[in-house]
mmCIF file of C-alpha atoms and ligand atoms in Angstrom:
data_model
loop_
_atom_site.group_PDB
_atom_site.id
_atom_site.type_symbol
_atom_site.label_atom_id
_atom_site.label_comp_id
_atom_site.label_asym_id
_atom_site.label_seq_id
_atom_site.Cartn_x
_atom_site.Cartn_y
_atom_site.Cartn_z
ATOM 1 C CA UNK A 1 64.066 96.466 194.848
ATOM 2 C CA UNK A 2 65.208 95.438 191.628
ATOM 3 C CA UNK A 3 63.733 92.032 190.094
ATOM 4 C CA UNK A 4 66.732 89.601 189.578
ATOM 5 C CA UNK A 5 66.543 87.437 186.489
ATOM 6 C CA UNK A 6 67.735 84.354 185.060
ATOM 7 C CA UNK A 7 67.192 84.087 181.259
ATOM 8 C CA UNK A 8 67.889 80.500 180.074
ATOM 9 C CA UNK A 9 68.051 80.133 176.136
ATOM 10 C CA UNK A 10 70.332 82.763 174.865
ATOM 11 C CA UNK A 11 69.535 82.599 171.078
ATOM 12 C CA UNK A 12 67.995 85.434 168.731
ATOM 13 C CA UNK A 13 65.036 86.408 170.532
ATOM 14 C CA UNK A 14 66.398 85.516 174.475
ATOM 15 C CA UNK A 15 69.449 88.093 173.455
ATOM 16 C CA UNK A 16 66.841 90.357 172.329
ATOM 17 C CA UNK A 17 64.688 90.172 175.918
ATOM 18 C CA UNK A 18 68.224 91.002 177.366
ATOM 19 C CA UNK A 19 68.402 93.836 176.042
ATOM 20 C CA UNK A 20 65.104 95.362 175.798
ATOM 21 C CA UNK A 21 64.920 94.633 179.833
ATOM 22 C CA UNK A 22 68.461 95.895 180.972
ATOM 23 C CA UNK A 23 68.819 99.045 177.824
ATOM 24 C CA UNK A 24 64.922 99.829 178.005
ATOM 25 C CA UNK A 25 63.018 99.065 180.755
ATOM 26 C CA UNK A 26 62.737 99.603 184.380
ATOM 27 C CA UNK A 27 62.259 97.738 187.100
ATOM 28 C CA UNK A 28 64.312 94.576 186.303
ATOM 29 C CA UNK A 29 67.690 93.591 185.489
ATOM 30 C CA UNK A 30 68.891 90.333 183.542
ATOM 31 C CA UNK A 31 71.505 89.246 185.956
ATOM 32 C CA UNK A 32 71.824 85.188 184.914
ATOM 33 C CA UNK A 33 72.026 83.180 181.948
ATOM 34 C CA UNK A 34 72.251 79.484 181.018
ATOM 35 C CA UNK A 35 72.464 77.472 177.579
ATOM 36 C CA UNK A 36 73.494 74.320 176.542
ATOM 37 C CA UNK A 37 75.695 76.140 174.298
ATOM 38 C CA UNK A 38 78.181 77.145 176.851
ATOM 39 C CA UNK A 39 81.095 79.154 174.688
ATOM 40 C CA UNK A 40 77.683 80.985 172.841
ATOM 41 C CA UNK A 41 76.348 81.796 176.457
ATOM 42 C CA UNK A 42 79.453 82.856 178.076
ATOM 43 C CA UNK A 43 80.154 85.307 175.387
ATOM 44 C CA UNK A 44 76.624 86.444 175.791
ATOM 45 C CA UNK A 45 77.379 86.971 179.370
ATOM 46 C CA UNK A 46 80.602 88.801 178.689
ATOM 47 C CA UNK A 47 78.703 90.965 176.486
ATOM 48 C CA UNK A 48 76.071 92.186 178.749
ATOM 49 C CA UNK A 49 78.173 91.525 182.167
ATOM 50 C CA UNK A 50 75.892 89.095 183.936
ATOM 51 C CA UNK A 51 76.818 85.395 185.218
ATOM 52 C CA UNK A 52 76.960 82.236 182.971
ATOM 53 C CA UNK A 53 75.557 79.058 184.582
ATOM 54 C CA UNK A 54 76.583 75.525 183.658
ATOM 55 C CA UNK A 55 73.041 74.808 183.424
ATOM 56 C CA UNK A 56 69.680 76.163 183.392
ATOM 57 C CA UNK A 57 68.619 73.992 186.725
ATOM 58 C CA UNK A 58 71.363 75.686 189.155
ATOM 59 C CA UNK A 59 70.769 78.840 187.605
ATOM 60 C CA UNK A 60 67.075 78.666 188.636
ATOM 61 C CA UNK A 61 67.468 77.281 192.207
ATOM 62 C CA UNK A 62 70.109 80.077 193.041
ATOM 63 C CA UNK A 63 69.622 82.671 195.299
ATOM 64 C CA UNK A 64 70.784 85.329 193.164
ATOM 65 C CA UNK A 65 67.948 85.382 190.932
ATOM 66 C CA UNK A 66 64.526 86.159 191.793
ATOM 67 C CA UNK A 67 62.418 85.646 188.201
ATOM 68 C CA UNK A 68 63.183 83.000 185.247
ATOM 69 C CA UNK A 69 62.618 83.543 181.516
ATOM 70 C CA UNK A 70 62.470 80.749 179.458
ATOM 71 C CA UNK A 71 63.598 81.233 175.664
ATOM 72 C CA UNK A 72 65.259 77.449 174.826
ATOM 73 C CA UNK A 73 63.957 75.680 171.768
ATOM 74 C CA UNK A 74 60.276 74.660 172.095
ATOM 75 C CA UNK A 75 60.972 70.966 173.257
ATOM 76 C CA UNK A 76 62.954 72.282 176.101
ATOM 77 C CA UNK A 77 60.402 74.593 177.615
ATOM 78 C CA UNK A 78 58.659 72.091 180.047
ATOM 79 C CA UNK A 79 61.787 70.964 182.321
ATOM 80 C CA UNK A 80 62.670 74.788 182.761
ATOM 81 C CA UNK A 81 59.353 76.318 183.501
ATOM 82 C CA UNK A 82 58.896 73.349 185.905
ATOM 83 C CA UNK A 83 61.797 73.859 187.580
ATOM 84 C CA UNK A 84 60.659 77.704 188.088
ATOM 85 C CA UNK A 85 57.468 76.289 189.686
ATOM 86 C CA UNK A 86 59.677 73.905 192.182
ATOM 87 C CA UNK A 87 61.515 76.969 193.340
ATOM 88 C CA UNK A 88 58.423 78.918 193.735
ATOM 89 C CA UNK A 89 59.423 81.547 191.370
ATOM 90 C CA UNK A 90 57.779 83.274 188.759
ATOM 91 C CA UNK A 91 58.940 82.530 185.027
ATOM 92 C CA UNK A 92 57.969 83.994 181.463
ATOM 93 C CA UNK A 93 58.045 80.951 178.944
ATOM 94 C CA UNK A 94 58.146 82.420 175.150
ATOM 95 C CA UNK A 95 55.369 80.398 173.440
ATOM 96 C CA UNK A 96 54.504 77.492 172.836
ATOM 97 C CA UNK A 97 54.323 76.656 176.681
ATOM 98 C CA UNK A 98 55.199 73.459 175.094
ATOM 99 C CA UNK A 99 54.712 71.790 171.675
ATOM 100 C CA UNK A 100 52.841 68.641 173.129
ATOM 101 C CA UNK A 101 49.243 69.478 174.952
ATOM 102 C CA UNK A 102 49.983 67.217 177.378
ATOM 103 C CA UNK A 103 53.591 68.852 178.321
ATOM 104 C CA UNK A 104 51.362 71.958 178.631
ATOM 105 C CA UNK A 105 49.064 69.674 181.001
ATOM 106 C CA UNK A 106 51.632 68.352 183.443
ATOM 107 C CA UNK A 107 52.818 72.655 183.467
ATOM 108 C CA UNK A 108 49.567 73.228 184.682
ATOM 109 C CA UNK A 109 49.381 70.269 187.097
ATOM 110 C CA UNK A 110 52.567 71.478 188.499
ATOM 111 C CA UNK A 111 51.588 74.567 189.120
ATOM 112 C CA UNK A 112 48.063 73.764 190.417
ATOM 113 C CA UNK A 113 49.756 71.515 193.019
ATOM 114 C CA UNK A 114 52.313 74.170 194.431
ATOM 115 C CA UNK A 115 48.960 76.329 195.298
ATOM 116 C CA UNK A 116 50.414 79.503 193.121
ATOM 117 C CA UNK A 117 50.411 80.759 189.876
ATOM 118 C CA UNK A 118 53.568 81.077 188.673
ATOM 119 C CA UNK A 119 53.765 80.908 184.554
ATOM 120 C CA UNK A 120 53.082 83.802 182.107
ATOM 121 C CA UNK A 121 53.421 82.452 178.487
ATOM 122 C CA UNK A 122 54.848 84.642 175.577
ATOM 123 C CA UNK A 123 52.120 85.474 173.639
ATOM 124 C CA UNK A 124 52.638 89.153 172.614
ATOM 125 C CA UNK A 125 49.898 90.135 170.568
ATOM 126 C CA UNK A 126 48.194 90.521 173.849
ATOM 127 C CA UNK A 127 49.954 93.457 174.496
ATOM 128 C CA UNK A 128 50.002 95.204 170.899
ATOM 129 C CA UNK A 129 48.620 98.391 171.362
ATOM 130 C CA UNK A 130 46.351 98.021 167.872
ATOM 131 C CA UNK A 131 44.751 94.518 169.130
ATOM 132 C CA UNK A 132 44.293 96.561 172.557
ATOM 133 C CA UNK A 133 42.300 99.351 170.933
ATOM 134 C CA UNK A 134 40.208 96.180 168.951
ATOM 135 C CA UNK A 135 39.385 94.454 171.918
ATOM 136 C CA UNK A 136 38.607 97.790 174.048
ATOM 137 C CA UNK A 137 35.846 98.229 171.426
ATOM 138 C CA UNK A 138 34.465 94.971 171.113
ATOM 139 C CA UNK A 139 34.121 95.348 174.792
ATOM 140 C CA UNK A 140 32.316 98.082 174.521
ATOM 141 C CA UNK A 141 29.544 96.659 173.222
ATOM 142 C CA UNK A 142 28.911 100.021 170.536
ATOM 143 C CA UNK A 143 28.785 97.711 167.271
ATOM 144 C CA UNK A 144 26.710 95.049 168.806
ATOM 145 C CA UNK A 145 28.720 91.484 168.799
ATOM 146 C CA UNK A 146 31.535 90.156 167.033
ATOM 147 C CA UNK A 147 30.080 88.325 163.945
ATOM 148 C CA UNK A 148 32.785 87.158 161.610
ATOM 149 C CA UNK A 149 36.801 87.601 161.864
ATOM 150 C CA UNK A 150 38.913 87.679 158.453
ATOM 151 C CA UNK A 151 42.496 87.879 159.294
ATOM 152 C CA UNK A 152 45.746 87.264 157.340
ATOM 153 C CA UNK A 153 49.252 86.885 158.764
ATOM 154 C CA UNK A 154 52.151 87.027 155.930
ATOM 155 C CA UNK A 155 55.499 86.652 155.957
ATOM 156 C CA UNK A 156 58.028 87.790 153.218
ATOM 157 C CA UNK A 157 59.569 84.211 153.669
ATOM 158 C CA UNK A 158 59.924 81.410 155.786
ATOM 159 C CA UNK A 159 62.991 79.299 155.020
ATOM 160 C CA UNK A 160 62.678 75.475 156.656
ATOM 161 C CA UNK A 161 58.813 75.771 156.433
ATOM 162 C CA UNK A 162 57.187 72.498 156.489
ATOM 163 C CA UNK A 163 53.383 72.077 155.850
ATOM 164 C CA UNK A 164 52.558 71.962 159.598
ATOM 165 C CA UNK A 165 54.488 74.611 160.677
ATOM 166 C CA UNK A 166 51.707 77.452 159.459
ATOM 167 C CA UNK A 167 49.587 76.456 162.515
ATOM 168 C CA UNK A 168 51.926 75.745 164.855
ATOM 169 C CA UNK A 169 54.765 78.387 164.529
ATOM 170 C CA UNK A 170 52.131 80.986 162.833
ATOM 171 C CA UNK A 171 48.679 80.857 163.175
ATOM 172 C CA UNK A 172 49.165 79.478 166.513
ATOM 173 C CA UNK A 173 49.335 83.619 167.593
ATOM 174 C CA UNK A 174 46.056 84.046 165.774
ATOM 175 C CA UNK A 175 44.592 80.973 167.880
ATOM 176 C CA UNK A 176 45.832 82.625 171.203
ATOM 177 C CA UNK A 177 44.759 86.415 170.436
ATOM 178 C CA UNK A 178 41.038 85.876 168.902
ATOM 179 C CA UNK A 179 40.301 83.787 171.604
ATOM 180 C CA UNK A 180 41.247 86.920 173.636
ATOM 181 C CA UNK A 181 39.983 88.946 172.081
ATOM 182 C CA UNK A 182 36.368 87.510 171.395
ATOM 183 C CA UNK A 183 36.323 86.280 175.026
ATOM 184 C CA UNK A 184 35.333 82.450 174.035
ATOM 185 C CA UNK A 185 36.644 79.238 173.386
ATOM 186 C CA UNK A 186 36.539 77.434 169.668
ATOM 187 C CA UNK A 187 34.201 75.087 168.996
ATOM 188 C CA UNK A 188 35.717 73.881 165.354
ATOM 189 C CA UNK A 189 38.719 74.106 163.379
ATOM 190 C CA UNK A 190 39.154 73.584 159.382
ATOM 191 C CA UNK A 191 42.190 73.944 157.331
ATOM 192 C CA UNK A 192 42.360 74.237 153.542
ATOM 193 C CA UNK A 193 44.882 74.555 150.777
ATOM 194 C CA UNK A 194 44.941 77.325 148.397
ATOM 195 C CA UNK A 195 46.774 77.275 145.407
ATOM 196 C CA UNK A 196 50.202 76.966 146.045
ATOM 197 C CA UNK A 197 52.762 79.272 145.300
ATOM 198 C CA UNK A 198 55.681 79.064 143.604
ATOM 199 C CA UNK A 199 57.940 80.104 145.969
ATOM 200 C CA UNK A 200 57.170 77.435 148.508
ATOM 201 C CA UNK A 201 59.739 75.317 149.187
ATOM 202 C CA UNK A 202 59.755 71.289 149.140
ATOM 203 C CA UNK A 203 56.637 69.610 149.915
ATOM 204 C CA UNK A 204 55.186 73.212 151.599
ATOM 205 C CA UNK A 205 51.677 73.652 150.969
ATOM 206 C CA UNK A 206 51.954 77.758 151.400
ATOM 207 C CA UNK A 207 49.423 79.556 151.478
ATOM 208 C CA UNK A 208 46.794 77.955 154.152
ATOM 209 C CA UNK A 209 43.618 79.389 155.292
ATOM 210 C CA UNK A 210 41.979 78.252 158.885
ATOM 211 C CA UNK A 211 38.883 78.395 159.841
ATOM 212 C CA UNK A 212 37.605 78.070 163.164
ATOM 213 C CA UNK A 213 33.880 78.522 164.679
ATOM 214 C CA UNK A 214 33.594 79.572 168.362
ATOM 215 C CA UNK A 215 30.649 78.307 170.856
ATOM 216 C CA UNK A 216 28.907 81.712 170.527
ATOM 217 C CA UNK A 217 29.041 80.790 166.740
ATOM 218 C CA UNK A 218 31.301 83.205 165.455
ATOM 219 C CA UNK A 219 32.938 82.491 162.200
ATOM 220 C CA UNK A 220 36.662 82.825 161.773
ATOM 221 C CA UNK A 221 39.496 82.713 158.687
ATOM 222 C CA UNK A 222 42.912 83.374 158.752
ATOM 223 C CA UNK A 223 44.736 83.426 156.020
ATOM 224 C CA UNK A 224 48.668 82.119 156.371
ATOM 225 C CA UNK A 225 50.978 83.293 153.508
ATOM 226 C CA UNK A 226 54.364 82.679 154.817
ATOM 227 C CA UNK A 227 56.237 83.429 151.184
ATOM 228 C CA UNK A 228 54.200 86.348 150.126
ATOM 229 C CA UNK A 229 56.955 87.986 149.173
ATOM 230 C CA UNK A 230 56.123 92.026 150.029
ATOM 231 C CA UNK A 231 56.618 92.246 153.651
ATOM 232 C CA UNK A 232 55.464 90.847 156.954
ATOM 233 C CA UNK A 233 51.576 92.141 157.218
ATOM 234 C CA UNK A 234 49.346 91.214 159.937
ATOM 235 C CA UNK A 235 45.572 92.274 159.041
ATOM 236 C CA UNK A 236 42.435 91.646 161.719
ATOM 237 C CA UNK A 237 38.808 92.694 160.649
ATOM 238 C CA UNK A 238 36.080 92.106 163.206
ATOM 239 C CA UNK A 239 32.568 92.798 161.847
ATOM 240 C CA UNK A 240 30.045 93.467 164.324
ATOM 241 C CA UNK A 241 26.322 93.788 163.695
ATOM 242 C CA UNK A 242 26.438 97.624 163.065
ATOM 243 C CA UNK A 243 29.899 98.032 162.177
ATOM 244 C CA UNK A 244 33.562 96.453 161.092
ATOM 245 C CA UNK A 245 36.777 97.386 163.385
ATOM 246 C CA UNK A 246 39.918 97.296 161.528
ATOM 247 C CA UNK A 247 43.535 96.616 163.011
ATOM 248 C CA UNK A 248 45.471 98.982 162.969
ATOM 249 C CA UNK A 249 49.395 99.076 162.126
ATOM 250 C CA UNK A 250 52.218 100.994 163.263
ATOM 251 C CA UNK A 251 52.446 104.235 161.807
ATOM 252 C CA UNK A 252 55.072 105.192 158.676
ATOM 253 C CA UNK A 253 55.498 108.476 157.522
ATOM 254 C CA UNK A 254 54.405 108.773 153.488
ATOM 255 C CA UNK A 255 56.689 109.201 150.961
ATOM 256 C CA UNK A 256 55.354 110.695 147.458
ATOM 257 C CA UNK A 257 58.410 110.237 144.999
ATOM 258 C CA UNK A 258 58.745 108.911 141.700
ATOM 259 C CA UNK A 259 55.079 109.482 140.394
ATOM 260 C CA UNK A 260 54.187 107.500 143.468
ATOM 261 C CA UNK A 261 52.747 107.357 147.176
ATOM 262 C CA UNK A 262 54.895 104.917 148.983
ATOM 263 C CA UNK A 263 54.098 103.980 153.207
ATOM 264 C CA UNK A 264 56.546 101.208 154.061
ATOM 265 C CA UNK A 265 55.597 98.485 156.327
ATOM 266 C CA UNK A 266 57.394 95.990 157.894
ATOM 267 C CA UNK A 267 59.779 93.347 157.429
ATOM 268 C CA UNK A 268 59.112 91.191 160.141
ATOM 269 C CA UNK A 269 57.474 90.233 163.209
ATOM 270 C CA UNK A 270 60.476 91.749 165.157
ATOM 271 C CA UNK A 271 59.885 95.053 163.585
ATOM 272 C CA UNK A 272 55.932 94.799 163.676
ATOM 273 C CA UNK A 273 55.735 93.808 167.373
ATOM 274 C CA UNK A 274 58.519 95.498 168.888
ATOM 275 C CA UNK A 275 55.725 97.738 171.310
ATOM 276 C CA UNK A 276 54.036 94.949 171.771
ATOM 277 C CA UNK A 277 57.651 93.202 173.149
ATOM 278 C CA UNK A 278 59.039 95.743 175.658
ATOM 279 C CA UNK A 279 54.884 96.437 177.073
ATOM 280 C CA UNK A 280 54.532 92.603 177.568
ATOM 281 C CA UNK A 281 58.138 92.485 179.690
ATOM 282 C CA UNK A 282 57.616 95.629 181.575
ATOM 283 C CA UNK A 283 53.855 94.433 182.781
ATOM 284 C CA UNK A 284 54.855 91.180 183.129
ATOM 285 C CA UNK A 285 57.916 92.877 185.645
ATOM 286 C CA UNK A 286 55.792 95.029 187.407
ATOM 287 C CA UNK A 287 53.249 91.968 188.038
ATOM 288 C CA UNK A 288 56.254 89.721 189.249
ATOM 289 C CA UNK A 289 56.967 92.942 192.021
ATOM 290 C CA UNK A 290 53.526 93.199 193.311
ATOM 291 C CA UNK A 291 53.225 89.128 193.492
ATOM 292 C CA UNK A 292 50.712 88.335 190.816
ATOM 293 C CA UNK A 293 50.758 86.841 187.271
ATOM 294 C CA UNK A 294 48.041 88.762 184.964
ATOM 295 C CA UNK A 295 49.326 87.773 181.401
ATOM 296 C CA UNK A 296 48.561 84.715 179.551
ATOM 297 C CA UNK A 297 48.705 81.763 181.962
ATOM 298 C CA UNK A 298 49.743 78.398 181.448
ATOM 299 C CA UNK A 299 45.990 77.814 181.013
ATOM 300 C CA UNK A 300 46.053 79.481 177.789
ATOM 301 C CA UNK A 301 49.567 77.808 176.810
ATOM 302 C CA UNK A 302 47.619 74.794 177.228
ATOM 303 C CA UNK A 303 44.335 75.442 175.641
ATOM 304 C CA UNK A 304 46.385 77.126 172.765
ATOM 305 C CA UNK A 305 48.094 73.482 172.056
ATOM 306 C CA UNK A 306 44.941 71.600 172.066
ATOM 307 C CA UNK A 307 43.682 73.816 169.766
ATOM 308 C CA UNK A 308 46.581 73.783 167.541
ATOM 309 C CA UNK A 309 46.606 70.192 167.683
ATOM 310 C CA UNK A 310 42.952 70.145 166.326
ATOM 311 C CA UNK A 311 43.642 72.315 163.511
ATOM 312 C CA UNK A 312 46.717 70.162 162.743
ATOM 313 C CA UNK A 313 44.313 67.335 162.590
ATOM 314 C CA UNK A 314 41.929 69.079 160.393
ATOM 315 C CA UNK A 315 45.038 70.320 158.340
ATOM 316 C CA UNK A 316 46.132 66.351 157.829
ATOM 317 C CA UNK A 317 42.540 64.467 157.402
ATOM 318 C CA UNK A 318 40.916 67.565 155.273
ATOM 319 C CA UNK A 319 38.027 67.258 157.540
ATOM 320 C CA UNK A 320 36.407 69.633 159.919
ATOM 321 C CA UNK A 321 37.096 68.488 163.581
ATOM 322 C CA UNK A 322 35.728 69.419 166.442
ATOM 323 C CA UNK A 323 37.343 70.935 169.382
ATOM 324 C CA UNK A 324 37.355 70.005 173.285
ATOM 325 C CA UNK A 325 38.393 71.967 175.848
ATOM 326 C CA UNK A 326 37.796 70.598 179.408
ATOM 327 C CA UNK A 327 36.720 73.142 182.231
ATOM 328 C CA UNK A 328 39.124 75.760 182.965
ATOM 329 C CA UNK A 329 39.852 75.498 186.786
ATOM 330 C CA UNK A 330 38.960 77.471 189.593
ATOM 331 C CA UNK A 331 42.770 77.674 190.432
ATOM 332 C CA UNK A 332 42.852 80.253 186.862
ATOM 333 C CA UNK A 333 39.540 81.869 186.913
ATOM 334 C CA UNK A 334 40.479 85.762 187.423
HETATM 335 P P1 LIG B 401 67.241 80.121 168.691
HETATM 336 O O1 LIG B 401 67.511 78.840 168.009
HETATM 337 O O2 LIG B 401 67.860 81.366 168.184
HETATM 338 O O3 LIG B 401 67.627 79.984 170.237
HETATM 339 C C1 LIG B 401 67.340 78.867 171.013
HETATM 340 C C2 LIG B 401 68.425 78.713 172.075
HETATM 341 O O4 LIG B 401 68.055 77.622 172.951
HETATM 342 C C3 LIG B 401 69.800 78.369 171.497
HETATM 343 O O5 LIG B 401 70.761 79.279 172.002
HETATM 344 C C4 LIG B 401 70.045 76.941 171.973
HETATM 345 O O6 LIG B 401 71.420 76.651 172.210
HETATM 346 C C5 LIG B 401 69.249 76.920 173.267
HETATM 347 N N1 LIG B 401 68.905 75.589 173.742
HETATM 348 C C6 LIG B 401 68.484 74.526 173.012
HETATM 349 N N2 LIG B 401 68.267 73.464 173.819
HETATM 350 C C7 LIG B 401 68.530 73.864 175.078
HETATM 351 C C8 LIG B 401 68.477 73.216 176.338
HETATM 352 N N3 LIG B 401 68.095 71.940 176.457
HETATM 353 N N4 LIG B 401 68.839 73.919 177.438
HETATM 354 C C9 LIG B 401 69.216 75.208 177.330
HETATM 355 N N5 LIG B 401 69.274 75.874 176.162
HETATM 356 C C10 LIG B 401 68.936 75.213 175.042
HETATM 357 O O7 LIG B 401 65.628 80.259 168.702
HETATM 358 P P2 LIG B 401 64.746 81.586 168.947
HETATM 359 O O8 LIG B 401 64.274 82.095 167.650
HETATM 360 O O9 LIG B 401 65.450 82.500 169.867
HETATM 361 O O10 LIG B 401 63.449 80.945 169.659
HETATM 362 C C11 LIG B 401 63.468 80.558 171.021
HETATM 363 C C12 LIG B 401 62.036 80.406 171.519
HETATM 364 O O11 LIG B 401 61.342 81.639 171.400
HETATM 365 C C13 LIG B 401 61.210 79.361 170.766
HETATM 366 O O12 LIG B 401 60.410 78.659 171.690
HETATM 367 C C14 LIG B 401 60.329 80.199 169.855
HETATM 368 O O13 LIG B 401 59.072 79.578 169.571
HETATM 369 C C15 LIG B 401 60.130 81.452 170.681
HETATM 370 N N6 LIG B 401 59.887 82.632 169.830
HETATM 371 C C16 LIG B 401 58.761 83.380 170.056
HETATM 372 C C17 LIG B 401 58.458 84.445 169.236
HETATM 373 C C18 LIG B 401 57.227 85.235 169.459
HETATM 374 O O14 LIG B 401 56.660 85.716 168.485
HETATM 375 N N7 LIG B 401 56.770 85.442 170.691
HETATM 376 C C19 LIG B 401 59.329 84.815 168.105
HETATM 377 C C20 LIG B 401 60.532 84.012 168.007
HETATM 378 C C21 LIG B 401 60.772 82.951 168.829
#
């Protein structure tokens, strides 16, 4: 059978999970959605022919749906995915899980206390077919062990930046894949300035570079340039003791023209991660039909905030400052 879902949030990227899972993939149809902004939502509805709810809440206790997804601004995230976990269904929450560490704590609590896991959280780099290739050879143990990461995530520009938004809306990705991909926790987090450039706008300190240590000792920077102005470029070097593994990007077809080589890359995230989008929704569907949640649990979510909020600290007192995680339950050990 079909999974039935209720999507509440339909803005930019909720409109675009619509579509990807009812044009795209198989296994699952959007059937449901819910915003505060009614008129927006019923014309989203209309659009795709699937019922508009008066609110998120009645959507997710119906009987007609079967699955939630969660793409509301970040502040609204919490009172959705917990009302997923009350009705004992499972529910996607883009990322963050919540802005606050503790909102991602109670989420977890929650879920701990109805005895099943329930909550997959957005994070999509998981499921980019280049960071899947980096982390199938780190695993492989061929170059020895991961010594030091130098990644960079750009954006062409970033309107409504503020100085803290680099770790939390950004790097915040970074902070969720490496630990994947490495297969530790952090152990410290620095942030420094860079000159700034001037295209940043306000009191933006653009770009940022953070640097985190994990327990193991490996040494990590990532650069955040969210006004470089060429593109949106994502880079990942891991160098291992006998060798360096490079991320790779989506493929363009060369142009030579004009006494030049040209190999366009993206514009943005949308474009760049686009795999990475439709193989995150259809594993996460064909997990929610055989009963399990594999993905990036609320666990991470939360371990992702407290990290965040530790770089934020280190990003605000210019200090290095370490990080504490407390003992990842049973309940989400694999
Ligand atoms: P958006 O502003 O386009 O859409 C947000 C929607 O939430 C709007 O339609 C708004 O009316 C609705 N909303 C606000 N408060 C609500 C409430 N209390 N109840 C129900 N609906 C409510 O924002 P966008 O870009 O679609 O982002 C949505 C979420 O997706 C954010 O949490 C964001 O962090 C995440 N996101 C994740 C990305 C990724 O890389 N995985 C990329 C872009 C966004």
């Amino acid at each position: 059978e079909e999974l039935r879902i209720g999507l509440v949030g339909t803005g930019a990227i909720g409109r675009s999970h619509i579509e990807r899972i009812n044009t795209r993939l198989q296994g699952a149809k959007v059937v449901a959605c819910a915003d505060v902004n009614m008129d927006f939502c019923r014309s989203v509805a209309e659009k795709y022919g699937i019922q508009a709810y008066d609110s998120g809440e009645e959507m997710i206790a119906s009987d007609a749906v079967d699955a939630v997804i969660v793409t509301t601004l970040d502040p609204f995230h919490e009172q959705y995915v917990t009302a997923a976990i009350k009705a004992g269904k499972y529910v996607f929450c883009e990322k963050p899980l919540a802005p606050e560490a503790d909102a991602c704590r109670r989420i977890v609590e929650a879920e701990m206390a109805g005895k099943k896991q329930l909550v997959q959280v957005g994070f999509m780099r998981r499921y980019d077919p280049g960071y899947r290739q980096l982390k199938a050879l780190i695993d492989s143990g061929k170059y020895g062990l991961p010594l030091m990461l130098h990644c960079a995530h750009r954006n062409y520009d970033a309107p409504g930046f503020t100085t803290s938004m680099p770790v939390e809306n950004s790097m915040i990705h970074e902070i969720d894949v490496l630990r994947w991909l490495l297969g530790e926790n952090y152990k410290t987090a620095e942030v420094v300035f860079p000159k700034t450039t001037r295209n940043a706008e306000g009191e933006l300190r653009d770009p940022q570079i953070m640097y985190l240590t994990t327990e193991s000792g490996v040494r990590i920077d990532v650069e955040s340039f969210v006004n470089c102005r060429y593109g949106y470029d994502i880079k990942c070097e891991v160098v291992c003791e006998e060798g360096s593994l490079n991320l790779p990007e989506p493929a363009n077809t060369m142009v030579r023209s004009n006494d030049s080589r040209i190999t366009p890359i993206c514009h943005d995230w949308s474009e760049r991660f686009i795999d990475a989008y439709n193989i995150e929704f259809q594993e996460w569907i064909n997990a929610c039909r055989e009963g399990r949640v594999d993905g990036p649990s609320a666990w991470d979510g939360y371990v992702g905030q407290v990290t965040a909020k530790a770089a934020s600290k280190a990003r605000d007192t210019q200090t290095v400052v370490n990080i504490e995680y407390e003992e990842m339950p049973e309940f989400y050990k694999k």
